[in-house]
Amino acid sequence: MMLDDPAEDSAPRTVGGYRLVRSLGRGGFGEVFLGEAEDGTRAAVKVLHASWAGDADMRRRFAAEVEQARRVSGFCIAAILDADPGAAQPWIATEYIDGPTLQRAVAEEGPRRGVELHRLAVNTATALAAIHAAGVVHRDLKPDNIMLAADGPRVIDFGIARAVETTSVTASGVVGTIGYMAPEQLEGARLTSAVDVFSWGAVMVYAATGREAFHAPTQASRIARILGGGPDLGDLPEPLRGIVLLCLDKDQDRRPDAPALLNLLIAGPQGPAPSAAHPAAPQGSGVGATLVAPVPGTDPTRVAPPSGADPTRVAPASGVDPTRVAPAHGADPTRAYTRSVPAGPPSAGHAFAGPAAAGPPSAGHAFAGPAAAGPALPPPVPGGTGASARYTGAGGVPPYHFAGVRFTDPGALAEAMQGNWAAAVRVFGDTTERAALGAWLMDDLGDTVVDRALFRRHTDDANLALASFIGQTRPDLPPVFRGRGATLAELGALFSDPRPVITGAPLSNEMALLARPEVLRTMGLHHGPDPAAYQRLADDLDAAEHAGNTFHQELTGRLAGWRSAGPNVSPALILTFLLHPERTVPPSDGGDAGVGEWVDILWRRVDAFPGPAGVGHAAAIYGAMPTLQALSRQRRYWEERYTKVSTEHGALRDKVEQQQRFFRIRRYCNYALFAFPVGIVIGISGDAEWLGDLLVTLSVLALAASVVLSVVLRVGYGDPVRRGQRVMELNNAAAQLPELTSGVERIRADLVHARGITGA
């Protein structure tokens, strides 16, 4: 298992009057310690890493963040006690919260329920209101950054917070935690306080269910679900359920701000909670917020057409699809499309002209004229070209309205949706809207081209569903995904540089969404010079990702130091290597010889497996770079520690042996002093004067030697207390050596086993 590295970037033991007791955790920007002031006050002291402390821009941003955070009211957050952005290693001391994080509490005790959940929601929303009132955006609100103190929850870690004034002008990169990041945050767009409201909604889902709102097996699928799918709210109860849905709206402008959120939590929503796709109408309005105001002098129920446009105009079609089957003559003149919408008051964005049909249409559709019965849908016009089928007939085709335009041809609709991806993905991301579109295609038009599953199954990826609809309906169009061209040439240009993936730049999220086999296969629905190229690329991506994950599992299963290393095989990096094989080169070791040794060993596996498998192995090595760096640091620490303790042990052993030798000799000399009285007695008796003289002489010499040895011991080895301490130090060093020896041998054994795995 991976070991902590106490030698890495060690901070001073005293910071700003706080004695650093122990480390509480470390991150990419700094390390947090438990600190104690002279009066016993405890604080969480964050010290900026030495590598960042030398960066002038980082110092400036750190100082600005400290100044902004000082303006946040101290209730419901970990208040700032002191800070020094100008120190050699800038630091900030905040209130120490003695309690578990929400992440740990839910994992160990289970989801929150009832009053406890509501109290958590109110307190955290209050904290957000205080943070935003100070002009600060947290940007990384998640269960790990909410501490459950005895007197209530507290929001912590403003380490990556940014001032609203800064983030509203320019994006500073994607910072946050996947699963709790807002769509605009994932896309690297300009950020506002709305990102924290989205994160708050995701946190509440986790607190109530024990799982993420947008949970999925891979990072790419989690990103896709956040951008185009719906949240899984589990058994989240009302009224909190409706409030959370508002906060998780894809459109940041439709989310409540923190004060409005707090008001909703305190007062409760009036009437049924609106869904994320259908926000509440403005106060005083009887219809949705997006309803177009009528032009004075016109029928108040009729939508004003665009200037100069024929209000009855139908979007032109581009040709007849020979595979599209027209519905049988005599179809129900009331049209299934109009019947598919539930009865009730119109939703946001609806406008009607003429009498209501069997039920009002769903959001986003406008109708001109009565829904009168008409003749059956005529067959496609013969002689058409392209993949689009053009349906004609006076009043025979009920229109579908998208982006203010009436469509009677699916091909023209698909082309318009590809050109206005953001509006189209809202249709596919809303269950009701998608069902209405499916009813229009299948029941009203009798379409047999588009897969029914697009409209009858739940989808977590609206972007992929939209791309599939466009590809099936208009394969003659160039492939596009999320509004970005996706021809092979365009993919090659986008994936020409692996650095965004390696550094986590905003573009990496877009690359991750494209680098999925299902997306590539969907792009392959479009006609091109090599229709099978996308399929081959998707198959290679599948094979490479499998090989990379298998390689990682082999390393974690056989190497002790890898057991806690999570898999991080990036499909985006794989696709980069597949499209540009020349980019498949070993990662830089950054001047770290230990990392370089690991890379040299592991890269043998890449050389041994050409093709997709080798590409997958290369991506696994790039993904394991944080592990390699940690292993290298640990190896240096353990080897340096072993060398130091081993050297100290050898020196102590020699010195203790010498001092004990002198001590024994002096003790023998002291014993020899007893010969003095014996020699005197023998000399007086006169029986053996020579023996008496000898004993007296020996005792005098022993006395002199004892005095000399006492001086030597005192001067060379210290007083008895120090000599005793030296013996204890030797025993302690001897006790450490087995553990240090085991650690060093384990690290070296991992290198040996890795060579065996890769054949190095």
Coordinates of N, CA and C in Angstrom, one line a residue, residues 477-634:
L477 N -25.6 14.7 -43.6 CA -24.9 15.8 -42.9 C -23.5 15.5 -42.4
P478 N -22.6 16.4 -42.3 CA -21.3 16.1 -41.7 C -21.5 15.8 -40.2
P479 N -20.7 14.9 -39.6 CA -20.9 14.6 -38.2 C -20.6 15.7 -37.3
V480 N -21.4 15.9 -36.3 CA -21.2 17.0 -35.3 C -21.6 16.4 -33.9
F481 N -20.9 16.8 -32.9 CA -21.2 16.4 -31.5 C -21.1 17.6 -30.6
R482 N -22.1 17.9 -29.9 CA -22.1 19.1 -29.0 C -21.7 20.3 -29.7
G483 N -22.2 20.4 -31.0 CA -21.9 21.6 -31.8 C -20.5 21.7 -32.3
R484 N -19.7 20.7 -32.1 CA -18.3 20.7 -32.6 C -18.2 19.7 -33.7
G485 N -17.6 20.1 -34.8 CA -17.4 19.2 -36.0 C -16.6 17.9 -35.5
A486 N -17.1 16.8 -36.0 CA -16.5 15.5 -35.6 C -16.1 14.6 -36.8
T487 N -15.7 15.2 -37.9 CA -15.1 14.4 -39.0 C -13.8 13.9 -38.5
L488 N -13.3 12.9 -39.2 CA -12.0 12.3 -38.8 C -10.9 13.4 -38.8
A489 N -11.0 14.3 -39.8 CA -9.9 15.3 -39.8 C -10.1 16.3 -38.6
E490 N -11.3 16.6 -38.3 CA -11.6 17.5 -37.1 C -11.2 16.8 -35.8
L491 N -11.5 15.5 -35.7 CA -11.0 14.8 -34.5 C -9.5 14.8 -34.4
G492 N -8.9 14.6 -35.6 CA -7.4 14.5 -35.6 C -6.8 15.8 -35.1
A493 N -7.5 17.0 -35.5 CA -7.0 18.3 -35.1 C -7.2 18.5 -33.6
L494 N -8.4 18.1 -33.1 CA -8.7 18.3 -31.7 C -7.8 17.5 -30.8
F495 N -7.5 16.2 -31.2 CA -6.8 15.3 -30.4 C -5.3 15.3 -30.8
S496 N -4.8 16.4 -31.4 CA -3.4 16.4 -31.8 C -2.4 16.7 -30.7
D497 N -2.9 17.3 -29.6 CA -2.1 17.6 -28.5 C -2.6 17.0 -27.2
P498 N -1.8 16.1 -26.5 CA -2.3 15.5 -25.3 C -2.3 16.3 -24.1
R499 N -1.7 17.5 -24.2 CA -1.4 18.3 -22.9 C -2.7 18.7 -22.2
P500 N -3.8 19.1 -22.9 CA -5.0 19.4 -22.1 C -5.5 18.2 -21.2
V501 N -5.3 17.0 -21.8 CA -5.8 15.8 -21.0 C -4.8 15.6 -19.8
I502 N -3.5 15.8 -20.0 CA -2.6 15.5 -19.0 C -2.7 16.6 -17.9
T503 N -2.9 17.9 -18.3 CA -2.9 18.9 -17.3 C -4.3 19.2 -16.7
G504 N -5.4 18.6 -17.3 CA -6.7 18.8 -16.8 C -7.3 20.1 -17.3
A505 N -6.9 20.7 -18.4 CA -7.4 22.0 -18.9 C -8.8 21.8 -19.3
P506 N -9.6 22.9 -19.4 CA -11.0 22.8 -19.7 C -11.3 22.0 -20.9
L507 N -10.5 22.0 -21.9 CA -10.7 21.3 -23.2 C -10.7 19.8 -22.9
S508 N -10.1 19.3 -21.8 CA -10.0 17.9 -21.5 C -11.4 17.3 -21.3
N509 N -12.4 18.1 -20.8 CA -13.7 17.5 -20.6 C -14.4 17.3 -21.9
E510 N -14.2 18.2 -22.9 CA -14.8 18.1 -24.2 C -14.2 16.9 -24.9
M511 N -12.9 16.7 -24.7 CA -12.2 15.6 -25.4 C -12.7 14.3 -24.7
A512 N -12.9 14.3 -23.4 CA -13.4 13.0 -22.8 C -14.8 12.6 -23.3
L513 N -15.6 13.6 -23.5 CA -17.0 13.3 -24.0 C -17.0 12.7 -25.4
L514 N -16.0 13.2 -26.3 CA -15.9 12.7 -27.6 C -15.2 11.3 -27.7
A515 N -14.3 11.1 -26.8 CA -13.5 9.9 -26.8 C -14.2 8.7 -26.2
R516 N -15.4 8.4 -26.7 CA -16.1 7.2 -26.2 C -16.5 6.4 -27.4
P517 N -16.4 5.1 -27.3 CA -16.8 4.2 -28.5 C -18.2 4.5 -29.0
E518 N -19.2 4.7 -28.1 CA -20.5 4.9 -28.5 C -20.7 6.2 -29.3
V519 N -19.9 7.2 -29.0 CA -20.0 8.5 -29.7 C -19.4 8.3 -31.1
L520 N -18.2 7.6 -31.2 CA -17.6 7.4 -32.5 C -18.5 6.6 -33.4
R521 N -19.1 5.5 -32.8 CA -20.0 4.7 -33.6 C -21.2 5.5 -34.1
T522 N -21.7 6.4 -33.3 CA -22.8 7.3 -33.7 C -22.4 8.3 -34.8
M523 N -21.1 8.8 -34.7 CA -20.6 9.6 -35.8 C -20.5 8.9 -37.1
G524 N -20.3 7.6 -36.9 CA -20.1 6.7 -38.1 C -21.4 6.5 -38.9
L525 N -22.6 7.0 -38.3 CA -23.8 6.9 -39.0 C -23.8 7.9 -40.2
H526 N -23.0 8.9 -40.2 CA -22.9 9.9 -41.2 C -22.1 9.4 -42.4
H527 N -22.5 9.7 -43.6 CA -21.8 9.3 -44.8 C -20.4 10.0 -44.8
G528 N -19.4 9.3 -45.3 CA -18.1 9.8 -45.5 C -17.2 9.0 -46.4
P529 N -16.0 9.4 -46.7 CA -15.2 8.7 -47.6 C -14.8 7.3 -47.1
D530 N -14.8 7.0 -45.8 CA -14.5 5.7 -45.3 C -15.5 5.4 -44.2
P531 N -16.7 4.9 -44.5 CA -17.8 4.8 -43.5 C -17.4 3.9 -42.3
A532 N -16.4 2.9 -42.6 CA -16.1 2.0 -41.5 C -15.0 2.5 -40.6
A533 N -14.4 3.7 -40.9 CA -13.3 4.2 -40.1 C -13.7 4.5 -38.7
Y534 N -14.9 5.0 -38.5 CA -15.3 5.3 -37.1 C -15.5 4.0 -36.3
Q535 N -16.0 3.0 -37.0 CA -16.2 1.7 -36.3 C -14.8 1.1 -35.9
R536 N -13.9 1.2 -36.8 CA -12.5 0.7 -36.5 C -11.9 1.5 -35.3
L537 N -12.1 2.8 -35.4 CA -11.5 3.6 -34.3 C -12.2 3.3 -33.0
A538 N -13.5 3.1 -33.0 CA -14.3 2.8 -31.8 C -13.8 1.4 -31.2
D539 N -13.6 0.5 -32.1 CA -13.1 -0.9 -31.7 C -11.7 -0.8 -31.1
D540 N -10.9 0.0 -31.7 CA -9.5 0.2 -31.2 C -9.5 0.9 -29.8
L541 N -10.4 1.9 -29.7 CA -10.5 2.6 -28.4 C -11.0 1.6 -27.3
D542 N -12.0 0.8 -27.7 CA -12.4 -0.2 -26.7 C -11.3 -1.2 -26.3
A543 N -10.6 -1.7 -27.3 CA -9.5 -2.6 -27.0 C -8.4 -2.0 -26.2
A544 N -8.0 -0.8 -26.6 CA -7.0 -0.1 -25.8 C -7.3 0.2 -24.4
E545 N -8.6 0.7 -24.2 CA -9.0 1.0 -22.8 C -9.0 -0.3 -22.0
H546 N -9.5 -1.4 -22.6 CA -9.5 -2.7 -21.8 C -8.1 -3.1 -21.5
A547 N -7.1 -3.0 -22.5 CA -5.8 -3.4 -22.2 C -5.1 -2.5 -21.1
G548 N -5.4 -1.2 -21.2 CA -4.9 -0.3 -20.2 C -5.4 -0.6 -18.8
N549 N -6.7 -0.9 -18.6 CA -7.2 -1.2 -17.3 C -6.7 -2.5 -16.8
T550 N -6.6 -3.5 -17.7 CA -6.0 -4.8 -17.4 C -4.6 -4.7 -16.9
F551 N -3.8 -3.8 -17.5 CA -2.4 -3.6 -17.1 C -2.4 -3.0 -15.7
H552 N -3.2 -2.0 -15.5 CA -3.3 -1.3 -14.2 C -3.7 -2.3 -13.1
Q553 N -4.7 -3.2 -13.4 CA -5.1 -4.2 -12.4 C -4.0 -5.2 -12.1
E554 N -3.2 -5.5 -13.1 CA -2.0 -6.4 -12.9 C -1.0 -5.8 -12.0
L555 N -0.8 -4.5 -12.2 CA 0.2 -3.8 -11.3 C -0.3 -3.7 -9.9
T556 N -1.6 -3.3 -9.7 CA -2.1 -3.1 -8.4 C -2.3 -4.5 -7.7
G557 N -2.5 -5.5 -8.4 CA -2.6 -6.9 -7.8 C -1.3 -7.5 -7.4
R558 N -0.2 -7.1 -8.0 CA 1.1 -7.8 -7.7 C 2.1 -6.9 -7.0
L559 N 1.9 -5.6 -7.0 CA 2.9 -4.7 -6.4 C 2.3 -4.1 -5.2
A560 N 3.0 -4.2 -4.0 CA 2.4 -3.7 -2.8 C 2.2 -2.2 -2.8
G561 N 3.1 -1.5 -3.4 CA 3.0 0.0 -3.3 C 1.9 0.5 -4.2
W562 N 1.2 -0.3 -5.0 CA 0.2 0.1 -6.0 C -1.2 -0.2 -5.5
R563 N -1.4 -0.8 -4.4 CA -2.7 -1.4 -4.1 C -3.7 -0.3 -3.8
S564 N -3.4 0.8 -3.4 CA -4.4 1.9 -3.2 C -4.4 2.9 -4.4
A565 N -3.8 2.6 -5.5 CA -3.8 3.4 -6.6 C -5.0 3.2 -7.5
G566 N -5.8 4.2 -7.7 CA -7.1 4.0 -8.5 C -6.7 4.1 -9.9
P567 N -7.6 3.4 -10.8 CA -7.4 3.4 -12.2 C -7.6 4.8 -12.8
N568 N -6.8 5.2 -13.7 CA -6.9 6.5 -14.4 C -6.4 6.4 -15.8
V569 N -7.1 5.5 -16.6 CA -6.8 5.3 -18.0 C -7.7 6.2 -18.8
S570 N -7.1 7.2 -19.4 CA -7.9 8.3 -20.1 C -8.2 7.9 -21.5
P571 N -9.5 7.6 -21.8 CA -9.9 7.4 -23.2 C -9.5 8.5 -24.2
A572 N -9.5 9.8 -23.7 CA -9.1 10.9 -24.5 C -7.7 10.8 -24.9
L573 N -6.8 10.4 -23.9 CA -5.4 10.2 -24.2 C -5.2 9.0 -25.2
I574 N -6.0 8.0 -25.0 CA -5.9 6.8 -25.9 C -6.3 7.3 -27.3
L575 N -7.3 8.0 -27.5 CA -7.7 8.5 -28.8 C -6.7 9.4 -29.4
T576 N -6.0 10.2 -28.6 CA -4.9 11.0 -29.1 C -3.8 10.1 -29.7
F577 N -3.5 9.1 -29.0 CA -2.4 8.2 -29.4 C -2.8 7.4 -30.6
L578 N -4.1 7.0 -30.7 CA -4.6 6.2 -31.8 C -4.6 7.1 -33.1
L579 N -5.0 8.4 -33.0 CA -5.0 9.3 -34.1 C -3.6 9.8 -34.5
H580 N -2.7 9.8 -33.5 CA -1.4 10.4 -33.7 C -0.4 9.4 -33.1
P581 N -0.1 8.3 -33.7 CA 0.8 7.3 -33.1 C 2.2 7.9 -32.7
E582 N 2.6 9.0 -33.5 CA 3.9 9.6 -33.2 C 3.9 10.3 -31.8
R583 N 2.7 10.5 -31.2 CA 2.7 11.1 -29.9 C 2.8 10.1 -28.8
T584 N 2.9 8.8 -29.1 CA 3.0 7.8 -28.1 C 4.4 7.7 -27.7
V585 N 4.8 8.6 -26.8 CA 6.2 8.6 -26.3 C 6.2 8.5 -24.8
P586 N 7.2 8.1 -24.1 CA 7.2 8.0 -22.6 C 7.0 9.4 -22.0
P587 N 6.3 9.4 -20.9 CA 6.1 10.7 -20.2 C 7.4 11.2 -19.6
S588 N 7.5 12.5 -19.4 CA 8.7 13.1 -18.8 C 8.8 12.7 -17.3
D589 N 10.0 12.5 -16.9 CA 10.2 12.2 -15.4 C 10.3 13.4 -14.6
G590 N 10.4 14.6 -15.3 CA 10.5 15.8 -14.5 C 11.8 15.9 -13.7
G591 N 12.9 15.2 -14.2 CA 14.1 15.3 -13.5 C 14.2 14.4 -12.3
D592 N 13.2 13.6 -12.1 CA 13.2 12.7 -10.9 C 13.7 11.3 -11.4
A593 N 14.9 10.9 -10.9 CA 15.5 9.7 -11.4 C 14.6 8.5 -11.0
G594 N 13.9 8.5 -9.8 CA 13.1 7.4 -9.4 C 11.9 7.3 -10.3
V595 N 11.3 8.4 -10.7 CA 10.2 8.3 -11.7 C 10.7 7.8 -13.0
G596 N 11.9 8.2 -13.4 CA 12.4 7.8 -14.7 C 12.7 6.3 -14.7
E597 N 13.1 5.7 -13.6 CA 13.3 4.3 -13.5 C 12.0 3.5 -13.7
W598 N 11.0 4.0 -13.0 CA 9.7 3.3 -13.1 C 9.2 3.4 -14.6
V599 N 9.3 4.6 -15.2 CA 8.8 4.8 -16.6 C 9.6 3.8 -17.5
D600 N 10.9 3.7 -17.4 CA 11.7 2.9 -18.2 C 11.2 1.4 -18.1
I601 N 10.9 1.0 -16.9 CA 10.5 -0.4 -16.7 C 9.1 -0.6 -17.3
L602 N 8.2 0.3 -17.0 CA 6.8 0.0 -17.5 C 6.7 0.2 -19.0
W603 N 7.5 1.1 -19.6 CA 7.3 1.4 -21.0 C 7.7 0.2 -21.8
R604 N 8.4 -0.8 -21.2 CA 8.8 -2.0 -22.0 C 7.5 -2.7 -22.4
R605 N 6.4 -2.6 -21.6 CA 5.2 -3.2 -22.0 C 4.6 -2.5 -23.2
V606 N 4.8 -1.2 -23.4 CA 4.3 -0.5 -24.6 C 5.0 -1.0 -25.8
D607 N 6.3 -1.2 -25.7 CA 7.1 -1.6 -26.8 C 6.8 -3.0 -27.2
A608 N 6.4 -3.8 -26.2 CA 6.1 -5.3 -26.5 C 4.8 -5.5 -27.1
F609 N 3.9 -4.5 -27.1 CA 2.5 -4.7 -27.6 C 2.2 -3.5 -28.6
P610 N 2.5 -3.7 -29.8 CA 2.2 -2.6 -30.8 C 0.6 -2.6 -31.0
G611 N 0.1 -1.5 -31.5 CA -1.3 -1.4 -31.8 C -2.1 -0.9 -30.6
P612 N -3.4 -1.2 -30.6 CA -4.2 -0.6 -29.6 C -3.8 -1.1 -28.1
A613 N -3.3 -2.3 -28.0 CA -2.9 -2.7 -26.6 C -1.8 -1.9 -26.1
G614 N -0.8 -1.6 -26.9 CA 0.3 -0.8 -26.5 C -0.1 0.6 -26.2
V615 N -1.1 1.2 -27.0 CA -1.6 2.5 -26.7 C -2.3 2.5 -25.4
G616 N -3.1 1.5 -25.0 CA -3.7 1.4 -23.8 C -2.7 1.3 -22.6
H617 N -1.7 0.6 -22.8 CA -0.6 0.5 -21.8 C 0.0 1.9 -21.6
A618 N 0.3 2.6 -22.7 CA 0.8 3.9 -22.6 C -0.1 4.9 -21.8
A619 N -1.4 4.8 -22.1 CA -2.3 5.6 -21.3 C -2.4 5.3 -19.9
A620 N -2.2 4.0 -19.5 CA -2.2 3.6 -18.1 C -1.0 4.1 -17.4
I621 N 0.2 4.2 -18.1 CA 1.4 4.7 -17.5 C 1.2 6.2 -17.3
Y622 N 0.7 6.9 -18.3 CA 0.4 8.4 -18.1 C -0.5 8.6 -16.9
G623 N -1.6 7.8 -16.8 CA -2.5 7.9 -15.7 C -1.9 7.6 -14.4
A624 N -0.9 6.8 -14.4 CA -0.2 6.4 -13.1 C 0.9 7.3 -12.7
M625 N 1.1 8.4 -13.4 CA 2.2 9.3 -13.0 C 2.2 9.8 -11.6
P626 N 1.0 10.2 -11.1 CA 1.0 10.6 -9.7 C 1.4 9.4 -8.7
T627 N 1.1 8.2 -9.1 CA 1.5 7.0 -8.3 C 3.0 6.9 -8.4
L628 N 3.6 7.0 -9.6 CA 5.0 6.9 -9.8 C 5.8 8.0 -9.0
Q629 N 5.2 9.2 -9.0 CA 5.9 10.3 -8.3 C 5.8 10.0 -6.8
A630 N 4.7 9.5 -6.3 CA 4.6 9.2 -4.9 C 5.5 8.1 -4.5
L631 N 5.6 7.0 -5.3 CA 6.5 5.9 -5.1 C 7.9 6.4 -5.0
S632 N 8.3 7.3 -5.9 CA 9.7 7.8 -6.0 C 10.0 8.6 -4.7
R633 N 9.0 9.4 -4.3 CA 9.2 10.2 -3.0 C 9.4 9.2 -1.8
Q634 N 8.5 8.2 -1.8 CA 8.6 7.3 -0.7 C 9.9 6.5 -0.7

